[in-house]
Amino acid sequence: MTAVLCRLFGIQHIEIAEDLASDTFLKASEYWAIHGIPENPVAWLYTVAKNKAKDYYKHTSIVEEKLQEIFRTARNEVLQETETIEQYIADSQLAMIFAVCDPAISTEAQICLALQILCGFSITEISDALLSKPETIKKKLLRARDNLRNTNFQIVLLSETEIKLRLSAVLKTLYLLFSEGYFSKSSQHYIRKELCLEAIRLTLILTESPLTNTATANALLALMCFQSSRLEARTDQHGKIILFDEQDTSLWDQALIDRGNYYLVKACTGDEVSKYHLEAAIAYWHTTVGNEKKWPQILELYNQLICIEDSPVTALNRVYAFSRIYGKEKALEELLKGKKTESSYYYELLGFLYADTEISKAIHYYSEAIKLVKSGAEKQHIEQEIERLKTLLD
């Protein structure tokens, strides 16, 4: 909704667009609770937002000529046909993501802006996604918005060169959108399926356009399909986390695994090897059952990935894969000779590696991990592991 309103009004009215979108959904929550969900909820929302925009301009004494100019670009038929509206919104959303990923601002600022405006991320969620401090993210967002205003930013049709130049930041935005849905660090819900589905939908649109149907885009879509195939098995009916080795493989979605294979094959038609290629390959091996080559293959892929993106998360995931092959004791040596990170996953991994040999240490590190965890489901999972270890001490 924000994307549609911004496309109508321009980026200079972005805060107004955000407020109008919020007001529209607030009205929907109140009206629908009494009268029920309308037959065409998308059209209802769009109509209310449009009317609120008209009221706003009338209230601020914008001349009628300007009002007509703003709404001239809106398609009248979208108020009657749901499919047309949905396509218009989809196009607006992607158009806005590409528009916001403007080289006039830094790549990280582009991604912050896209995540906040178009994906609805809070400051905390953005800082978690980018492994940064909330205050840093706030400053980046303020500077990014000011820079776009100062450059007289407009949503215009981009050239082929501009689209290709901005595609990397767009893909990173969609990757982070999916990641927050797959493993939410801030929400009380461990999995947010609506974010995963939205990321897949937008990435699918990219692969269907000749300009953006690149090997990297297909690799990212393959990754999303493989990961999404296991969503139903990752938590129980009460929202409790189920570890990978304990998942019911009959709940894995074979159709999504097949689609992942399809897009991964498409991604491997050239010479390009991106982080998405490697992560998709790792995710593929996670969907295989009873294959002895699984963990050695995963470790080798992490060895390659860490050369492309030497991030703390990649390093910790590599150590876990290392432990599945060489055992926890040798994996602990690998972890301790690396760089210490103040993250819950680092302490949780320490707890896991000590659990079989030094239970008191394992409990200590799991307790340290809980202090840094924001997700309710993850906190509950670690607490259960601590209780299990305590019974072994008795």
mmCIF file of C-alpha atoms in Angstrom:
data_model
loop_
_atom_site.group_PDB
_atom_site.id
_atom_site.type_symbol
_atom_site.label_atom_id
_atom_site.label_comp_id
_atom_site.label_asym_id
_atom_site.label_seq_id
_atom_site.Cartn_x
_atom_site.Cartn_y
_atom_site.Cartn_z
ATOM 1 C CA MET A 1 0.000 0.000 0.000
ATOM 2 C CA THR A 2 2.849 2.381 0.817
ATOM 3 C CA ALA A 3 4.463 1.512 -2.511
ATOM 4 C CA VAL A 4 1.259 2.304 -4.407
ATOM 5 C CA LEU A 5 0.763 5.619 -2.605
ATOM 6 C CA CYS A 6 4.393 6.611 -3.138
ATOM 7 C CA ARG A 7 4.075 5.841 -6.811
ATOM 8 C CA LEU A 8 1.102 8.205 -6.980
ATOM 9 C CA PHE A 9 2.507 11.005 -4.837
ATOM 10 C CA GLY A 10 6.288 10.734 -5.140
ATOM 11 C CA ILE A 11 8.987 10.088 -2.565
ATOM 12 C CA GLN A 12 8.705 13.588 -1.124
ATOM 13 C CA HIS A 13 5.426 12.467 0.446
ATOM 14 C CA ILE A 14 6.761 9.171 1.796
ATOM 15 C CA GLU A 15 5.894 9.847 5.440
ATOM 16 C CA ILE A 16 2.379 10.831 4.398
ATOM 17 C CA ALA A 17 2.080 7.612 2.391
ATOM 18 C CA GLU A 18 3.174 5.556 5.394
ATOM 19 C CA ASP A 19 0.651 7.309 7.668
ATOM 20 C CA LEU A 20 -2.180 6.848 5.169
ATOM 21 C CA ALA A 21 -1.363 3.148 4.791
ATOM 22 C CA SER A 22 -1.422 2.704 8.576
ATOM 23 C CA ASP A 23 -4.731 4.595 8.857
ATOM 24 C CA THR A 24 -6.223 2.451 6.091
ATOM 25 C CA PHE A 25 -5.400 -0.821 7.849
ATOM 26 C CA LEU A 26 -6.586 0.589 11.179
ATOM 27 C CA LYS A 27 -9.933 1.410 9.613
ATOM 28 C CA ALA A 28 -10.066 -2.071 8.073
ATOM 29 C CA SER A 29 -9.461 -3.719 11.461
ATOM 30 C CA GLU A 30 -12.316 -1.725 12.979
ATOM 31 C CA TYR A 31 -14.798 -1.897 10.067
ATOM 32 C CA TRP A 32 -14.245 -5.542 9.138
ATOM 33 C CA ALA A 33 -14.615 -6.677 12.758
ATOM 34 C CA ILE A 34 -18.199 -5.375 12.696
ATOM 35 C CA HIS A 35 -19.253 -5.849 9.056
ATOM 36 C CA GLY A 36 -17.050 -8.784 8.047
ATOM 37 C CA ILE A 37 -14.302 -8.990 5.430
ATOM 38 C CA PRO A 38 -15.530 -7.544 2.115
ATOM 39 C CA GLU A 39 -15.781 -9.685 -1.005
ATOM 40 C CA ASN A 40 -12.835 -7.844 -2.532
ATOM 41 C CA PRO A 41 -10.610 -6.765 0.394
ATOM 42 C CA VAL A 42 -7.748 -5.531 -1.804
ATOM 43 C CA ALA A 43 -10.061 -3.211 -3.735
ATOM 44 C CA TRP A 44 -11.601 -2.029 -0.452
ATOM 45 C CA LEU A 45 -8.186 -1.136 0.993
ATOM 46 C CA TYR A 46 -7.082 0.603 -2.180
ATOM 47 C CA THR A 47 -10.299 2.638 -2.368
ATOM 48 C CA VAL A 48 -10.079 3.713 1.296
ATOM 49 C CA ALA A 49 -6.424 4.695 0.879
ATOM 50 C CA LYS A 50 -7.249 6.715 -2.222
ATOM 51 C CA ASN A 51 -10.105 8.496 -0.435
ATOM 52 C CA LYS A 52 -7.913 9.227 2.573
ATOM 53 C CA ALA A 53 -5.332 10.705 0.224
ATOM 54 C CA LYS A 54 -7.985 12.953 -1.321
ATOM 55 C CA ASP A 55 -9.124 14.078 2.124
ATOM 56 C CA TYR A 56 -5.547 14.842 3.096
ATOM 57 C CA TYR A 57 -4.969 17.068 0.087
ATOM 58 C CA LYS A 58 -8.277 18.849 0.587
ATOM 59 C CA HIS A 59 -7.413 19.412 4.228
ATOM 60 C CA THR A 60 -4.045 20.913 3.338
ATOM 61 C CA SER A 61 -5.643 23.172 0.719
ATOM 62 C CA ILE A 62 -3.930 21.635 -2.292
ATOM 63 C CA VAL A 63 -5.569 23.076 -5.390
ATOM 64 C CA GLU A 64 -8.013 20.909 -7.334
ATOM 65 C CA GLU A 65 -5.810 20.983 -10.427
ATOM 66 C CA LYS A 66 -2.928 19.437 -8.481
ATOM 67 C CA LEU A 67 -5.280 16.842 -7.023
ATOM 68 C CA GLN A 68 -6.471 15.792 -10.472
ATOM 69 C CA GLU A 69 -2.879 15.616 -11.732
ATOM 70 C CA ILE A 70 -1.869 13.250 -8.920
ATOM 71 C CA PHE A 71 -4.726 10.826 -9.509
ATOM 72 C CA ARG A 72 -4.597 10.932 -13.309
ATOM 73 C CA THR A 73 -2.011 8.155 -13.264
ATOM 74 C CA ALA A 74 -4.202 5.819 -11.199
ATOM 75 C CA ARG A 75 -5.977 3.108 -13.158
ATOM 76 C CA ASN A 76 -9.731 3.423 -12.680
ATOM 77 C CA GLU A 77 -10.356 -0.190 -13.557
ATOM 78 C CA VAL A 78 -8.357 -1.432 -10.554
ATOM 79 C CA LEU A 79 -11.322 -0.689 -8.330
ATOM 80 C CA GLN A 80 -13.406 -3.380 -10.087
ATOM 81 C CA GLU A 81 -10.954 -6.209 -10.826
ATOM 82 C CA THR A 82 -8.906 -7.836 -8.069
ATOM 83 C CA GLU A 83 -6.351 -9.339 -10.442
ATOM 84 C CA THR A 84 -5.600 -5.952 -11.985
ATOM 85 C CA ILE A 85 -5.164 -4.406 -8.545
ATOM 86 C CA GLU A 86 -2.882 -7.187 -7.361
ATOM 87 C CA GLN A 87 -0.710 -6.860 -10.450
ATOM 88 C CA TYR A 88 -0.576 -3.091 -10.065
ATOM 89 C CA ILE A 89 0.479 -3.380 -6.434
ATOM 90 C CA ALA A 90 3.061 -6.052 -7.264
ATOM 91 C CA ASP A 91 4.517 -3.865 -9.974
ATOM 92 C CA SER A 92 4.492 -0.849 -7.658
ATOM 93 C CA GLN A 93 6.244 -2.745 -4.918
ATOM 94 C CA LEU A 94 9.094 -3.936 -7.124
ATOM 95 C CA ALA A 95 9.291 -0.570 -8.852
ATOM 96 C CA MET A 96 9.670 1.089 -5.456
ATOM 97 C CA ILE A 97 12.345 -1.365 -4.315
ATOM 98 C CA PHE A 98 14.362 -0.647 -7.461
ATOM 99 C CA ALA A 99 13.730 3.079 -7.091
ATOM 100 C CA VAL A 100 14.849 3.153 -3.459
ATOM 101 C CA CYS A 101 18.013 1.204 -4.330
ATOM 102 C CA ASP A 102 19.428 4.411 -5.765
ATOM 103 C CA PRO A 103 23.239 4.687 -6.185
ATOM 104 C CA ALA A 104 22.920 8.215 -4.767
ATOM 105 C CA ILE A 105 22.943 6.583 -1.323
ATOM 106 C CA SER A 106 25.117 3.764 0.058
ATOM 107 C CA THR A 107 24.134 0.155 -0.620
ATOM 108 C CA GLU A 108 23.451 -0.565 3.039
ATOM 109 C CA ALA A 109 21.298 2.576 3.296
ATOM 110 C CA GLN A 110 19.379 1.465 0.190
ATOM 111 C CA ILE A 111 18.641 -1.876 1.819
ATOM 112 C CA CYS A 112 17.671 -0.244 5.146
ATOM 113 C CA LEU A 113 15.236 2.051 3.363
ATOM 114 C CA ALA A 114 13.692 -0.760 1.313
ATOM 115 C CA LEU A 115 13.298 -2.994 4.368
ATOM 116 C CA GLN A 116 11.639 -0.222 6.374
ATOM 117 C CA ILE A 117 9.349 1.295 3.743
ATOM 118 C CA LEU A 118 8.428 -1.706 1.615
ATOM 119 C CA CYS A 119 8.888 -4.656 3.942
ATOM 120 C CA GLY A 120 7.602 -3.046 7.130
ATOM 121 C CA PHE A 121 10.706 -3.829 9.183
ATOM 122 C CA SER A 122 11.198 -2.071 12.489
ATOM 123 C CA ILE A 123 14.514 -0.452 13.406
ATOM 124 C CA THR A 124 15.274 -3.466 15.614
ATOM 125 C CA GLU A 125 14.530 -5.955 12.832
ATOM 126 C CA ILE A 126 16.756 -4.073 10.388
ATOM 127 C CA SER A 127 19.604 -3.884 12.904
ATOM 128 C CA ASP A 128 19.281 -7.623 13.574
ATOM 129 C CA ALA A 129 19.238 -8.421 9.862
ATOM 130 C CA LEU A 130 22.317 -6.327 9.155
ATOM 131 C CA LEU A 131 24.113 -7.182 12.423
ATOM 132 C CA SER A 132 24.255 -3.505 13.324
ATOM 133 C CA LYS A 133 23.237 -1.249 16.206
ATOM 134 C CA PRO A 134 19.736 0.339 16.168
ATOM 135 C CA GLU A 135 21.196 3.856 16.536
ATOM 136 C CA THR A 136 23.402 3.276 13.486
ATOM 137 C CA ILE A 137 20.385 2.144 11.464
ATOM 138 C CA LYS A 138 18.369 5.215 12.538
ATOM 139 C CA LYS A 139 21.136 7.531 11.314
ATOM 140 C CA LYS A 140 21.450 5.675 8.013
ATOM 141 C CA LEU A 141 17.707 5.922 7.392
ATOM 142 C CA LEU A 142 17.579 9.647 8.173
ATOM 143 C CA ARG A 143 20.514 10.365 5.870
ATOM 144 C CA ALA A 144 19.099 8.154 3.122
ATOM 145 C CA ARG A 145 15.712 9.903 3.144
ATOM 146 C CA ASP A 146 17.338 13.329 3.159
ATOM 147 C CA ASN A 147 19.640 12.373 0.271
ATOM 148 C CA LEU A 148 16.727 11.164 -1.844
ATOM 149 C CA ARG A 149 14.797 14.375 -1.196
ATOM 150 C CA ASN A 150 17.819 16.533 -1.973
ATOM 151 C CA THR A 151 18.384 14.763 -5.285
ATOM 152 C CA ASN A 152 14.744 15.421 -6.266
ATOM 153 C CA PHE A 153 14.104 11.678 -6.299
ATOM 154 C CA GLN A 154 11.327 10.445 -8.581
ATOM 155 C CA ILE A 155 9.956 7.036 -9.471
ATOM 156 C CA VAL A 156 10.710 6.756 -13.167
ATOM 157 C CA LEU A 157 11.137 3.988 -15.695
ATOM 158 C CA LEU A 158 14.700 2.732 -15.299
ATOM 159 C CA SER A 159 17.001 1.838 -18.155
ATOM 160 C CA GLU A 160 18.380 -1.680 -18.610
ATOM 161 C CA THR A 161 21.749 -0.506 -17.279
ATOM 162 C CA GLU A 162 20.171 1.054 -14.174
ATOM 163 C CA ILE A 163 18.142 -2.073 -13.455
ATOM 164 C CA LYS A 164 21.222 -4.294 -13.664
ATOM 165 C CA LEU A 165 23.177 -1.866 -11.493
ATOM 166 C CA ARG A 166 20.528 -1.971 -8.765
ATOM 167 C CA LEU A 167 19.654 -5.677 -8.949
ATOM 168 C CA SER A 168 22.254 -6.758 -6.390
ATOM 169 C CA ALA A 169 20.796 -4.501 -3.664
ATOM 170 C CA VAL A 170 17.256 -5.602 -4.565
ATOM 171 C CA LEU A 171 18.226 -9.270 -4.236
ATOM 172 C CA LYS A 172 19.902 -8.594 -0.885
ATOM 173 C CA THR A 173 16.713 -6.886 0.325
ATOM 174 C CA LEU A 174 14.589 -9.881 -0.689
ATOM 175 C CA TYR A 175 17.129 -12.253 0.879
ATOM 176 C CA LEU A 176 16.883 -10.407 4.209
ATOM 177 C CA LEU A 177 13.084 -10.291 3.949
ATOM 178 C CA PHE A 178 13.009 -14.066 3.540
ATOM 179 C CA SER A 179 15.575 -14.609 6.303
ATOM 180 C CA GLU A 180 13.473 -12.661 8.819
ATOM 181 C CA GLY A 181 10.513 -14.852 7.904
ATOM 182 C CA TYR A 182 12.510 -18.085 8.062
ATOM 183 C CA PHE A 183 14.169 -17.304 11.388
ATOM 184 C CA SER A 184 12.812 -14.242 13.143
ATOM 185 C CA LYS A 185 15.270 -12.839 15.660
ATOM 186 C CA SER A 186 12.956 -10.162 17.049
ATOM 187 C CA SER A 187 9.405 -11.443 16.771
ATOM 188 C CA GLN A 188 7.667 -13.715 19.266
ATOM 189 C CA HIS A 189 6.986 -15.962 16.272
ATOM 190 C CA TYR A 190 10.015 -18.055 15.325
ATOM 191 C CA ILE A 191 8.718 -18.409 11.758
ATOM 192 C CA ARG A 192 6.818 -15.691 9.873
ATOM 193 C CA LYS A 193 5.501 -17.488 6.813
ATOM 194 C CA GLU A 194 3.927 -14.367 5.320
ATOM 195 C CA LEU A 195 7.386 -12.804 4.928
ATOM 196 C CA CYS A 196 8.781 -15.959 3.317
ATOM 197 C CA LEU A 197 5.891 -16.067 0.850
ATOM 198 C CA GLU A 198 6.215 -12.375 0.019
ATOM 199 C CA ALA A 199 9.950 -12.730 -0.628
ATOM 200 C CA ILE A 200 9.331 -15.729 -2.881
ATOM 201 C CA ARG A 201 6.578 -13.892 -4.763
ATOM 202 C CA LEU A 202 8.752 -10.873 -5.491
ATOM 203 C CA THR A 203 11.799 -12.976 -6.424
ATOM 204 C CA LEU A 204 9.618 -15.058 -8.747
ATOM 205 C CA ILE A 205 8.556 -11.867 -10.542
ATOM 206 C CA LEU A 206 12.253 -11.053 -11.068
ATOM 207 C CA THR A 207 12.933 -14.449 -12.644
ATOM 208 C CA GLU A 208 10.003 -13.956 -15.014
ATOM 209 C CA SER A 209 11.416 -10.722 -16.458
ATOM 210 C CA PRO A 210 14.128 -10.963 -19.156
ATOM 211 C CA LEU A 211 16.045 -8.045 -17.609
ATOM 212 C CA THR A 212 16.248 -9.563 -14.128
ATOM 213 C CA ASN A 213 16.154 -13.294 -14.901
ATOM 214 C CA THR A 214 19.796 -13.759 -13.921
ATOM 215 C CA ALA A 215 21.677 -16.742 -12.526
ATOM 216 C CA THR A 216 21.871 -14.992 -9.142
ATOM 217 C CA ALA A 217 18.121 -14.337 -9.022
ATOM 218 C CA ASN A 218 17.418 -17.989 -9.834
ATOM 219 C CA ALA A 219 19.896 -19.121 -7.189
ATOM 220 C CA LEU A 220 18.151 -16.957 -4.591
ATOM 221 C CA LEU A 221 14.753 -18.357 -5.582
ATOM 222 C CA ALA A 222 16.153 -21.907 -5.349
ATOM 223 C CA LEU A 223 17.409 -21.146 -1.837
ATOM 224 C CA MET A 224 13.995 -19.830 -0.802
ATOM 225 C CA CYS A 225 12.229 -22.910 -2.209
ATOM 226 C CA PHE A 226 14.546 -25.367 -0.454
ATOM 227 C CA GLN A 227 14.277 -23.553 2.869
ATOM 228 C CA SER A 228 10.511 -23.115 2.620
ATOM 229 C CA SER A 229 10.050 -26.824 1.948
ATOM 230 C CA ARG A 230 10.858 -27.525 5.626
ATOM 231 C CA LEU A 231 8.806 -24.757 7.253
ATOM 232 C CA GLU A 232 5.995 -27.033 8.462
ATOM 233 C CA ALA A 233 8.487 -29.360 10.149
ATOM 234 C CA ARG A 234 10.518 -26.702 11.995
ATOM 235 C CA THR A 235 7.985 -26.049 14.772
ATOM 236 C CA ASP A 236 5.274 -28.089 16.467
ATOM 237 C CA GLN A 237 1.604 -27.129 16.813
ATOM 238 C CA HIS A 238 2.456 -24.955 19.830
ATOM 239 C CA GLY A 239 5.211 -23.048 18.042
ATOM 240 C CA LYS A 240 8.073 -24.863 19.783
ATOM 241 C CA ILE A 241 11.284 -25.271 17.777
ATOM 242 C CA ILE A 242 12.040 -28.727 16.357
ATOM 243 C CA LEU A 243 15.732 -29.289 15.626
ATOM 244 C CA PHE A 244 16.742 -30.461 12.154
ATOM 245 C CA ASP A 245 17.589 -34.027 13.186
ATOM 246 C CA GLU A 246 14.246 -34.381 14.967
ATOM 247 C CA GLN A 247 12.049 -33.083 12.120
ATOM 248 C CA ASP A 248 9.357 -35.266 10.573
ATOM 249 C CA THR A 249 10.604 -35.512 6.975
ATOM 250 C CA SER A 250 7.115 -36.513 5.799
ATOM 251 C CA LEU A 251 6.123 -32.886 6.463
ATOM 252 C CA TRP A 252 8.723 -31.594 4.000
ATOM 253 C CA ASP A 253 7.120 -30.184 0.852
ATOM 254 C CA GLN A 254 8.469 -32.240 -2.045
ATOM 255 C CA ALA A 255 6.901 -29.905 -4.628
ATOM 256 C CA LEU A 256 8.950 -26.994 -3.260
ATOM 257 C CA ILE A 257 12.093 -29.157 -3.217
ATOM 258 C CA ASP A 258 11.469 -29.979 -6.884
ATOM 259 C CA ARG A 259 11.024 -26.287 -7.685
ATOM 260 C CA GLY A 260 14.243 -25.558 -5.826
ATOM 261 C CA ASN A 261 16.040 -28.121 -7.976
ATOM 262 C CA TYR A 262 14.556 -26.527 -11.097
ATOM 263 C CA TYR A 263 15.737 -23.015 -10.224
ATOM 264 C CA LEU A 264 19.137 -24.235 -9.034
ATOM 265 C CA VAL A 265 19.725 -25.926 -12.405
ATOM 266 C CA LYS A 266 18.725 -22.670 -14.122
ATOM 267 C CA ALA A 267 21.137 -20.781 -11.867
ATOM 268 C CA CYS A 268 24.058 -22.995 -12.878
ATOM 269 C CA THR A 269 23.918 -22.339 -16.622
ATOM 270 C CA GLY A 270 26.807 -19.824 -16.572
ATOM 271 C CA ASP A 271 30.127 -19.325 -14.816
ATOM 272 C CA GLU A 272 28.769 -17.142 -12.008
ATOM 273 C CA VAL A 273 29.002 -18.441 -8.426
ATOM 274 C CA SER A 274 27.384 -16.130 -5.872
ATOM 275 C CA LYS A 275 26.687 -16.541 -2.158
ATOM 276 C CA TYR A 276 23.130 -17.438 -3.151
ATOM 277 C CA HIS A 277 24.414 -20.325 -5.299
ATOM 278 C CA LEU A 278 26.395 -21.726 -2.381
ATOM 279 C CA GLU A 279 23.632 -21.217 0.180
ATOM 280 C CA ALA A 280 21.108 -22.810 -2.191
ATOM 281 C CA ALA A 281 23.413 -25.813 -2.574
ATOM 282 C CA ILE A 282 23.734 -26.084 1.218
ATOM 283 C CA ALA A 283 19.951 -25.880 1.540
ATOM 284 C CA TYR A 284 19.622 -28.594 -1.125
ATOM 285 C CA TRP A 285 21.799 -30.987 0.895
ATOM 286 C CA HIS A 286 19.634 -30.285 3.944
ATOM 287 C CA THR A 287 16.630 -31.641 2.009
ATOM 288 C CA THR A 288 18.365 -34.977 1.350
ATOM 289 C CA VAL A 289 17.831 -37.923 3.697
ATOM 290 C CA GLY A 290 20.244 -40.784 4.461
ATOM 291 C CA ASN A 291 23.052 -39.524 2.221
ATOM 292 C CA GLU A 292 26.527 -40.177 3.658
ATOM 293 C CA LYS A 293 28.053 -37.395 1.538
ATOM 294 C CA LYS A 294 25.715 -34.801 3.024
ATOM 295 C CA TRP A 295 27.816 -33.178 5.763
ATOM 296 C CA PRO A 296 31.178 -33.335 3.922
ATOM 297 C CA GLN A 297 29.472 -31.599 0.978
ATOM 298 C CA ILE A 298 27.921 -28.981 3.266
ATOM 299 C CA LEU A 299 31.275 -28.301 4.951
ATOM 300 C CA GLU A 300 32.999 -27.872 1.600
ATOM 301 C CA LEU A 301 30.305 -25.431 0.511
ATOM 302 C CA TYR A 302 30.772 -23.429 3.727
ATOM 303 C CA ASN A 303 34.518 -23.376 3.054
ATOM 304 C CA GLN A 304 33.756 -21.754 -0.309
ATOM 305 C CA LEU A 305 31.103 -19.450 1.120
ATOM 306 C CA ILE A 306 33.397 -18.072 3.797
ATOM 307 C CA CYS A 307 35.775 -16.951 1.022
ATOM 308 C CA ILE A 308 32.955 -14.906 -0.520
ATOM 309 C CA GLU A 309 31.323 -13.660 2.682
ATOM 310 C CA ASP A 310 33.413 -13.991 5.828
ATOM 311 C CA SER A 311 30.556 -13.188 8.201
ATOM 312 C CA PRO A 312 30.211 -14.366 11.828
ATOM 313 C CA VAL A 313 27.091 -16.367 10.956
ATOM 314 C CA THR A 314 28.833 -18.185 8.100
ATOM 315 C CA ALA A 315 31.808 -18.975 10.324
ATOM 316 C CA LEU A 316 29.582 -20.396 13.075
ATOM 317 C CA ASN A 317 27.544 -22.468 10.635
ATOM 318 C CA ARG A 318 30.786 -23.852 9.223
ATOM 319 C CA VAL A 319 31.917 -24.928 12.714
ATOM 320 C CA TYR A 320 28.622 -26.739 13.256
ATOM 321 C CA ALA A 321 29.040 -28.603 9.948
ATOM 322 C CA PHE A 322 32.632 -29.367 10.993
ATOM 323 C CA SER A 323 31.338 -30.933 14.229
ATOM 324 C CA ARG A 324 29.038 -33.267 12.288
ATOM 325 C CA ILE A 325 32.070 -34.755 10.549
ATOM 326 C CA TYR A 326 34.978 -34.517 12.981
ATOM 327 C CA GLY A 327 33.187 -34.433 16.324
ATOM 328 C CA LYS A 328 32.481 -31.754 18.923
ATOM 329 C CA GLU A 329 35.946 -31.711 20.497
ATOM 330 C CA LYS A 330 37.742 -30.806 17.262
ATOM 331 C CA ALA A 331 34.947 -28.407 16.326
ATOM 332 C CA LEU A 332 35.449 -26.654 19.676
ATOM 333 C CA GLU A 333 39.116 -26.129 18.803
ATOM 334 C CA GLU A 334 38.020 -24.617 15.463
ATOM 335 C CA LEU A 335 35.590 -22.287 17.183
ATOM 336 C CA LEU A 336 37.964 -21.088 19.900
ATOM 337 C CA LYS A 337 40.794 -20.284 17.493
ATOM 338 C CA GLY A 338 38.426 -18.058 15.541
ATOM 339 C CA LYS A 339 37.090 -14.631 16.433
ATOM 340 C CA LYS A 340 34.705 -14.393 19.376
ATOM 341 C CA THR A 341 31.391 -12.744 18.599
ATOM 342 C CA GLU A 342 28.864 -11.326 21.058
ATOM 343 C CA SER A 343 25.906 -13.162 19.575
ATOM 344 C CA SER A 344 23.430 -15.644 21.007
ATOM 345 C CA TYR A 345 24.349 -18.167 18.307
ATOM 346 C CA TYR A 346 28.037 -18.072 19.326
ATOM 347 C CA TYR A 347 27.233 -18.921 22.953
ATOM 348 C CA GLU A 348 24.575 -21.423 21.929
ATOM 349 C CA LEU A 349 27.114 -23.200 19.735
ATOM 350 C CA LEU A 350 29.566 -23.268 22.642
ATOM 351 C CA GLY A 351 26.849 -24.811 24.787
ATOM 352 C CA PHE A 352 26.170 -27.445 22.136
ATOM 353 C CA LEU A 353 29.863 -28.336 21.774
ATOM 354 C CA TYR A 354 30.435 -28.635 25.546
ATOM 355 C CA ALA A 355 27.184 -30.521 26.237
ATOM 356 C CA ASP A 356 28.705 -34.014 25.996
ATOM 357 C CA THR A 357 31.872 -33.388 28.011
ATOM 358 C CA GLU A 358 31.545 -30.411 30.389
ATOM 359 C CA ILE A 359 27.892 -29.984 31.274
ATOM 360 C CA SER A 360 28.426 -27.083 33.693
ATOM 361 C CA LYS A 361 30.187 -25.087 30.987
ATOM 362 C CA ALA A 362 27.447 -25.939 28.527
ATOM 363 C CA ILE A 363 24.803 -24.638 30.941
ATOM 364 C CA HIS A 364 26.848 -21.467 31.498
ATOM 365 C CA TYR A 365 27.129 -20.714 27.799
ATOM 366 C CA TYR A 366 23.468 -21.500 27.111
ATOM 367 C CA SER A 367 22.611 -19.066 29.927
ATOM 368 C CA GLU A 368 24.775 -16.420 28.258
ATOM 369 C CA ALA A 369 22.974 -17.067 24.979
ATOM 370 C CA ILE A 370 19.555 -16.469 26.570
ATOM 371 C CA LYS A 371 20.643 -12.974 27.637
ATOM 372 C CA LEU A 372 21.083 -12.022 23.976
ATOM 373 C CA VAL A 373 18.022 -13.763 22.540
ATOM 374 C CA LYS A 374 14.946 -11.690 21.607
ATOM 375 C CA SER A 375 12.818 -14.446 20.082
ATOM 376 C CA GLY A 376 10.443 -16.041 22.572
ATOM 377 C CA ALA A 377 10.497 -19.416 20.814
ATOM 378 C CA GLU A 378 14.284 -19.504 20.688
ATOM 379 C CA LYS A 379 14.554 -18.524 24.358
ATOM 380 C CA GLN A 380 12.142 -21.300 25.290
ATOM 381 C CA HIS A 381 14.171 -23.821 23.281
ATOM 382 C CA ILE A 382 17.439 -22.896 25.039
ATOM 383 C CA GLU A 383 15.754 -22.995 28.448
ATOM 384 C CA GLN A 384 14.535 -26.527 27.721
ATOM 385 C CA GLU A 385 18.071 -27.578 26.796
ATOM 386 C CA ILE A 386 19.405 -26.108 30.050
ATOM 387 C CA GLU A 387 16.777 -28.047 32.037
ATOM 388 C CA ARG A 388 17.735 -31.238 30.194
ATOM 389 C CA LEU A 389 21.413 -30.736 31.031
ATOM 390 C CA LYS A 390 20.618 -29.989 34.679
ATOM 391 C CA THR A 391 18.921 -33.371 35.028
ATOM 392 C CA LEU A 392 22.160 -35.008 33.873
ATOM 393 C CA LEU A 393 24.031 -33.278 36.693
ATOM 394 C CA ASP A 394 21.643 -34.589 39.391
#
